[in-house]
Short mmCIF file of C-alpha atoms in Angstrom, two decimals:
data_model
loop_
_atom_site.label_atom_id
_atom_site.label_comp_id
_atom_site.label_asym_id
_atom_site.label_seq_id
_atom_site.Cartn_x
_atom_site.Cartn_y
_atom_site.Cartn_z
CA UNK A 1 -26.13 -43.03 7.00
CA UNK A 2 -22.60 -41.70 7.58
CA UNK A 3 -22.63 -40.14 4.12
CA UNK A 4 -25.97 -38.44 4.87
CA UNK A 5 -24.70 -37.10 8.19
CA UNK A 6 -21.56 -35.72 6.55
CA UNK A 7 -23.59 -34.05 3.78
CA UNK A 8 -26.02 -32.55 6.32
CA UNK A 9 -23.11 -31.22 8.39
CA UNK A 10 -21.46 -29.64 5.33
CA UNK A 11 -24.69 -28.00 4.19
CA UNK A 12 -25.40 -26.67 7.67
CA UNK A 13 -22.05 -24.90 7.70
CA UNK A 14 -22.50 -23.26 4.29
CA UNK A 15 -24.88 -20.47 5.36
CA UNK A 16 -22.63 -19.61 8.27
CA UNK A 17 -19.54 -19.22 6.12
CA UNK A 18 -21.48 -17.36 3.43
CA UNK A 19 -22.86 -14.84 5.90
CA UNK A 20 -19.89 -14.56 8.27
CA UNK A 21 -18.80 -11.30 6.61
CA UNK A 22 -19.09 -8.37 9.01
CA UNK A 23 -17.19 -6.56 11.75
CA UNK A 24 -15.25 -9.67 12.81
CA UNK A 25 -14.72 -11.32 9.43
CA UNK A 26 -13.58 -10.13 6.02
CA UNK A 27 -16.07 -9.45 3.25
CA UNK A 28 -14.77 -10.56 -0.16
CA UNK A 29 -14.55 -7.95 -2.91
CA UNK A 30 -12.84 -9.52 -5.90
CA UNK A 31 -9.25 -10.07 -4.80
CA UNK A 32 -9.70 -7.48 -2.03
CA UNK A 33 -11.63 -7.41 1.25
CA UNK A 34 -13.38 -5.02 3.62
CA UNK A 35 -15.27 -5.20 6.92
CA UNK A 36 -18.58 -3.67 7.96
CA UNK A 37 -20.44 -3.08 11.21
CA UNK A 38 -24.14 -2.61 10.51
CA UNK A 39 -26.25 -0.44 12.85
CA UNK A 40 -28.82 -2.11 15.11
CA UNK A 41 -31.61 0.19 13.99
CA UNK A 42 -31.34 2.35 10.92
CA UNK A 43 -34.46 1.83 8.84
CA UNK A 44 -34.42 0.29 5.39
CA UNK A 45 -31.39 2.11 3.99
CA UNK A 46 -28.79 3.10 6.58
CA UNK A 47 -26.10 5.69 6.00
CA UNK A 48 -22.43 4.66 6.10
CA UNK A 49 -19.13 6.05 7.34
CA UNK A 50 -16.17 4.62 5.45
CA UNK A 51 -12.94 4.97 7.45
CA UNK A 52 -9.60 4.46 5.69
CA UNK A 53 -6.86 3.21 8.02
CA UNK A 54 -3.38 4.65 8.34
CA UNK A 55 0.05 3.25 7.44
CA UNK A 56 0.37 -0.44 8.39
CA UNK A 57 -3.23 -0.39 9.59
CA UNK A 58 -5.98 -2.81 8.61
CA UNK A 59 -9.73 -3.23 8.40
CA UNK A 60 -9.47 -5.49 11.42
CA UNK A 61 -7.72 -2.75 13.37
CA UNK A 62 -10.37 -0.21 12.38
CA UNK A 63 -13.10 -2.49 13.70
CA UNK A 64 -11.21 -2.92 16.97
CA UNK A 65 -11.21 0.83 17.55
CA UNK A 66 -13.89 1.18 20.21
CA UNK A 67 -14.26 4.94 19.72
CA UNK A 68 -15.10 4.46 16.03
CA UNK A 69 -17.53 1.63 16.77
CA UNK A 70 -19.25 3.71 19.45
CA UNK A 71 -19.40 6.70 17.10
CA UNK A 72 -21.14 4.63 14.42
CA UNK A 73 -23.62 3.36 17.01
CA UNK A 74 -24.39 6.90 18.18
CA UNK A 75 -24.96 8.07 14.63
CA UNK A 76 -26.94 4.96 13.72
CA UNK A 77 -24.79 4.33 10.66
CA UNK A 78 -22.79 1.47 9.21
CA UNK A 79 -19.05 1.61 9.89
CA UNK A 80 -17.10 0.41 6.85
CA UNK A 81 -13.42 -0.51 6.97
CA UNK A 82 -11.61 -0.75 3.61
CA UNK A 83 -8.31 -2.61 3.57
CA UNK A 84 -5.10 -1.76 1.71
CA UNK A 85 -3.32 -4.72 0.13
CA UNK A 86 0.12 -3.58 1.26
CA UNK A 87 1.40 -1.50 4.19
CA UNK A 88 0.17 1.72 2.58
CA UNK A 89 -2.45 2.88 0.12
CA UNK A 90 -1.13 2.73 -3.44
CA UNK A 91 -1.66 6.33 -4.47
CA UNK A 92 0.41 8.67 -6.67
CA UNK A 93 3.93 9.47 -5.41
CA UNK A 94 3.61 7.31 -2.24
CA UNK A 95 6.82 5.55 -1.09
CA UNK A 96 7.49 2.66 -3.45
CA UNK A 97 8.54 0.13 -0.81
CA UNK A 98 5.10 0.20 0.81
CA UNK A 99 2.86 0.35 -2.26
CA UNK A 100 2.35 -1.16 -5.69
CA UNK A 101 1.81 0.64 -9.02
CA UNK A 102 -0.38 -2.28 -10.11
CA UNK A 103 -3.03 -1.54 -7.46
CA UNK A 104 -5.93 0.68 -8.54
CA UNK A 105 -7.31 2.08 -5.27
CA UNK A 106 -9.96 4.23 -6.96
CA UNK A 107 -11.38 1.14 -8.69
CA UNK A 108 -11.37 -0.63 -5.31
CA UNK A 109 -13.40 2.15 -3.71
CA UNK A 110 -15.76 2.15 -6.71
CA UNK A 111 -16.36 -1.57 -6.16
CA UNK A 112 -16.71 -1.05 -2.41
CA UNK A 113 -19.41 1.56 -2.86
CA UNK A 114 -21.31 -0.70 -5.26
CA UNK A 115 -21.10 -3.57 -2.75
CA UNK A 116 -22.39 -1.35 0.05
CA UNK A 117 -25.42 -0.40 -2.04
CA UNK A 118 -26.18 -3.80 -3.56
CA UNK A 119 -25.22 -6.18 -0.73
CA UNK A 120 -25.83 -4.12 2.41
CA UNK A 121 -28.62 -1.81 1.18
CA UNK A 122 -26.70 1.33 2.14
CA UNK A 123 -28.22 4.67 1.12
CA UNK A 124 -26.01 5.86 -1.78
CA UNK A 125 -26.73 9.50 -0.95
CA UNK A 126 -25.50 9.24 2.65
CA UNK A 127 -22.02 7.77 2.42
CA UNK A 128 -19.17 9.80 3.91
CA UNK A 129 -15.49 8.86 3.55
CA UNK A 130 -13.04 9.65 6.36
CA UNK A 131 -9.45 8.59 6.86
CA UNK A 132 -6.50 9.21 9.15
CA UNK A 133 -2.86 9.83 8.21
CA UNK A 134 -2.17 7.65 5.14
CA UNK A 135 -5.92 7.09 5.12
CA UNK A 136 -6.38 10.85 4.94
CA UNK A 137 -4.10 10.83 1.89
CA UNK A 138 -6.29 8.14 0.36
CA UNK A 139 -9.35 10.32 1.03
CA UNK A 140 -7.82 13.30 -0.78
CA UNK A 141 -7.06 11.16 -3.83
CA UNK A 142 -10.57 9.74 -3.78
CA UNK A 143 -12.27 13.14 -3.50
CA UNK A 144 -10.14 14.44 -6.33
CA UNK A 145 -11.18 11.54 -8.58
CA UNK A 146 -14.77 10.93 -7.42
CA UNK A 147 -16.01 14.22 -5.91
CA UNK A 148 -19.69 13.63 -6.61
CA UNK A 149 -19.87 9.98 -5.54
CA UNK A 150 -20.13 10.66 -1.80
CA UNK A 151 -22.00 12.97 0.58
CA UNK A 152 -18.70 14.33 1.85
CA UNK A 153 -15.09 13.68 2.80
CA UNK A 154 -13.23 13.99 6.11
CA UNK A 155 -9.45 13.69 5.56
CA UNK A 156 -7.57 13.80 8.87
CA UNK A 157 -3.82 14.47 9.19
CA UNK A 158 -3.09 13.61 5.58
CA UNK A 159 -3.04 15.09 2.09
CA UNK A 160 -1.52 14.25 -1.30
CA UNK A 161 2.06 13.14 -1.68
CA UNK A 162 4.15 15.82 -3.38
CA UNK A 163 3.99 17.12 -5.99
CA UNK A 164 0.39 17.98 -5.27
CA UNK A 165 -1.99 17.95 -8.27
CA UNK A 166 -2.66 21.29 -9.92
CA UNK A 167 -6.37 20.55 -10.31
CA UNK A 168 -9.08 18.02 -9.44
CA UNK A 169 -12.09 16.72 -11.34
CA UNK A 170 -15.34 18.64 -11.13
CA UNK A 171 -17.89 18.96 -9.64
CA UNK A 172 -16.35 19.99 -6.37
CA UNK A 173 -16.80 18.03 -3.15
CA UNK A 174 -17.90 18.83 0.39
CA UNK A 175 -14.76 18.53 2.52
CA UNK A 176 -13.82 18.99 6.17
CA UNK A 177 -10.05 18.66 6.60
CA UNK A 178 -8.86 18.19 10.21
CA UNK A 179 -5.21 18.53 11.28
CA UNK A 180 -3.10 19.08 14.38
CA UNK A 181 -0.79 22.10 14.40
CA UNK A 182 1.75 20.11 16.46
CA UNK A 183 1.70 17.08 14.14
CA UNK A 184 5.28 15.91 13.57
CA UNK A 185 4.42 12.70 11.65
CA UNK A 186 2.49 14.49 8.91
CA UNK A 187 3.20 18.21 9.49
CA UNK A 188 1.00 20.74 7.76
CA UNK A 189 3.90 21.54 5.42
CA UNK A 190 4.81 17.86 4.97
CA UNK A 191 8.18 16.16 5.45
CA UNK A 192 10.48 13.87 3.41
CA UNK A 193 9.87 10.10 3.57
CA UNK A 194 12.40 7.87 1.80
CA UNK A 195 12.50 9.07 -1.82
CA UNK A 196 9.23 10.98 -1.50
CA UNK A 197 7.83 14.02 0.29
CA UNK A 198 4.48 14.54 1.95
CA UNK A 199 2.37 17.27 0.39
CA UNK A 200 1.69 20.69 1.87
CA UNK A 201 -1.84 20.88 3.32
CA UNK A 202 -2.22 24.62 2.79
CA UNK A 203 -1.00 24.34 -0.80
CA UNK A 204 -3.56 21.59 -1.43
CA UNK A 205 -6.37 23.61 0.10
CA UNK A 206 -5.40 26.69 -1.89
CA UNK A 207 -5.43 24.66 -5.12
CA UNK A 208 -8.86 23.19 -4.40
CA UNK A 209 -10.34 26.52 -3.32
CA UNK A 210 -9.04 28.27 -6.44
CA UNK A 211 -10.11 25.53 -8.85
CA UNK A 212 -13.53 25.17 -7.25
CA UNK A 213 -14.31 28.87 -7.13
CA UNK A 214 -14.78 28.89 -3.35
CA UNK A 215 -15.24 32.09 -1.34
CA UNK A 216 -14.97 32.62 2.40
CA UNK A 217 -18.14 31.75 4.32
CA UNK A 218 -19.36 31.14 7.86
CA UNK A 219 -17.80 28.15 9.58
CA UNK A 220 -19.93 25.27 10.86
CA UNK A 221 -20.46 24.66 14.56
CA UNK A 222 -17.73 22.14 15.36
CA UNK A 223 -16.16 21.11 18.69
CA UNK A 224 -14.66 23.68 21.04
CA UNK A 225 -11.08 22.49 20.49
CA UNK A 226 -11.22 22.98 16.72
CA UNK A 227 -10.48 26.30 15.03
CA UNK A 228 -12.13 26.30 11.61
CA UNK A 229 -12.19 28.34 8.39
CA UNK A 230 -14.76 27.69 5.68
CA UNK A 231 -15.35 28.43 2.01
CA UNK A 232 -18.39 27.90 -0.24
CA UNK A 233 -18.87 28.06 -4.02
CA UNK A 234 -21.79 28.74 -6.37
CA UNK A 235 -22.63 25.04 -6.48
CA UNK A 236 -23.08 25.17 -2.67
CA UNK A 237 -20.13 22.86 -2.12
CA UNK A 238 -18.22 23.62 1.08
CA UNK A 239 -14.58 23.39 2.08
CA UNK A 240 -13.63 23.63 5.76
CA UNK A 241 -10.19 23.50 7.38
CA UNK A 242 -10.23 22.69 11.10
CA UNK A 243 -7.07 22.82 13.21
CA UNK A 244 -6.42 21.67 16.77
CA UNK A 245 -3.29 22.15 18.87
CA UNK A 246 -2.59 18.42 19.19
CA UNK A 247 -0.27 16.11 17.31
CA UNK A 248 -0.77 13.16 14.99
CA UNK A 249 -4.08 11.84 16.26
CA UNK A 250 -7.81 11.89 15.69
CA UNK A 251 -10.86 12.14 17.92
CA UNK A 252 -14.21 10.48 17.36
CA UNK A 253 -16.05 13.65 18.38
CA UNK A 254 -14.26 15.57 15.60
CA UNK A 255 -15.50 13.02 13.07
CA UNK A 256 -18.97 13.13 14.60
CA UNK A 257 -19.17 16.92 14.28
CA UNK A 258 -17.90 16.73 10.70
CA UNK A 259 -20.41 13.97 9.85
CA UNK A 260 -23.34 15.96 11.21
CA UNK A 261 -22.24 19.03 9.24
CA UNK A 262 -21.86 17.12 5.98
CA UNK A 263 -24.95 14.93 6.20
CA UNK A 264 -27.47 16.97 8.15
CA UNK A 265 -26.10 20.49 8.00
CA UNK A 266 -24.84 20.63 11.58
#
């Protein structure tokens, strides 16, 4: 009888541990993890906002950000929190003490997208990737490598580490870059960090505009505290730079406006 009770108890716990993955518990992805907050009502195939955390951040910290959680609820989308293995995302030219050359972040995001589609039934055509600070740098590297894999990209207060690439893969992506003109942590022109140097945002934008064949176009209707410039190319891809007079920070309503522009056209 004792053996039966023990077996019953063990089996009863299995479904809980197998399905504990979510906003409050890590989801396994090979040797990596992520977290996800699913919307209460979103139909059969919800959209998803992937948000890449900043330096020394975590998926857990992303899920504890009430403004992001509330934003996802308002939009009726899944909030997805990828997780760097080390203090920073392991991307080209990032400071060596916080990253690892053995980590393939692009492969991680490839696997994450596949898991979202296969395990969580996310709509593959309505996935947007945003990120702040070091997360914004991760977003730029992802959009350069996988421009057609996502509905759009929202890098915030981050770009490539210098030297910036001279070109990106085609086709071009839909991008809304958001940055504070008073940002001293990641200034628009970048600053030196250890043996490295942050990239120049305007140099990056100029490279992408030139390589993608973008021309000036009307700017989308964003929030009142953002000043935006936009470009569009023959493939109807759009590039928008939005500046605010703040420092190193992000606002949920900026992301919301960018999401609505990228996914539903404003």
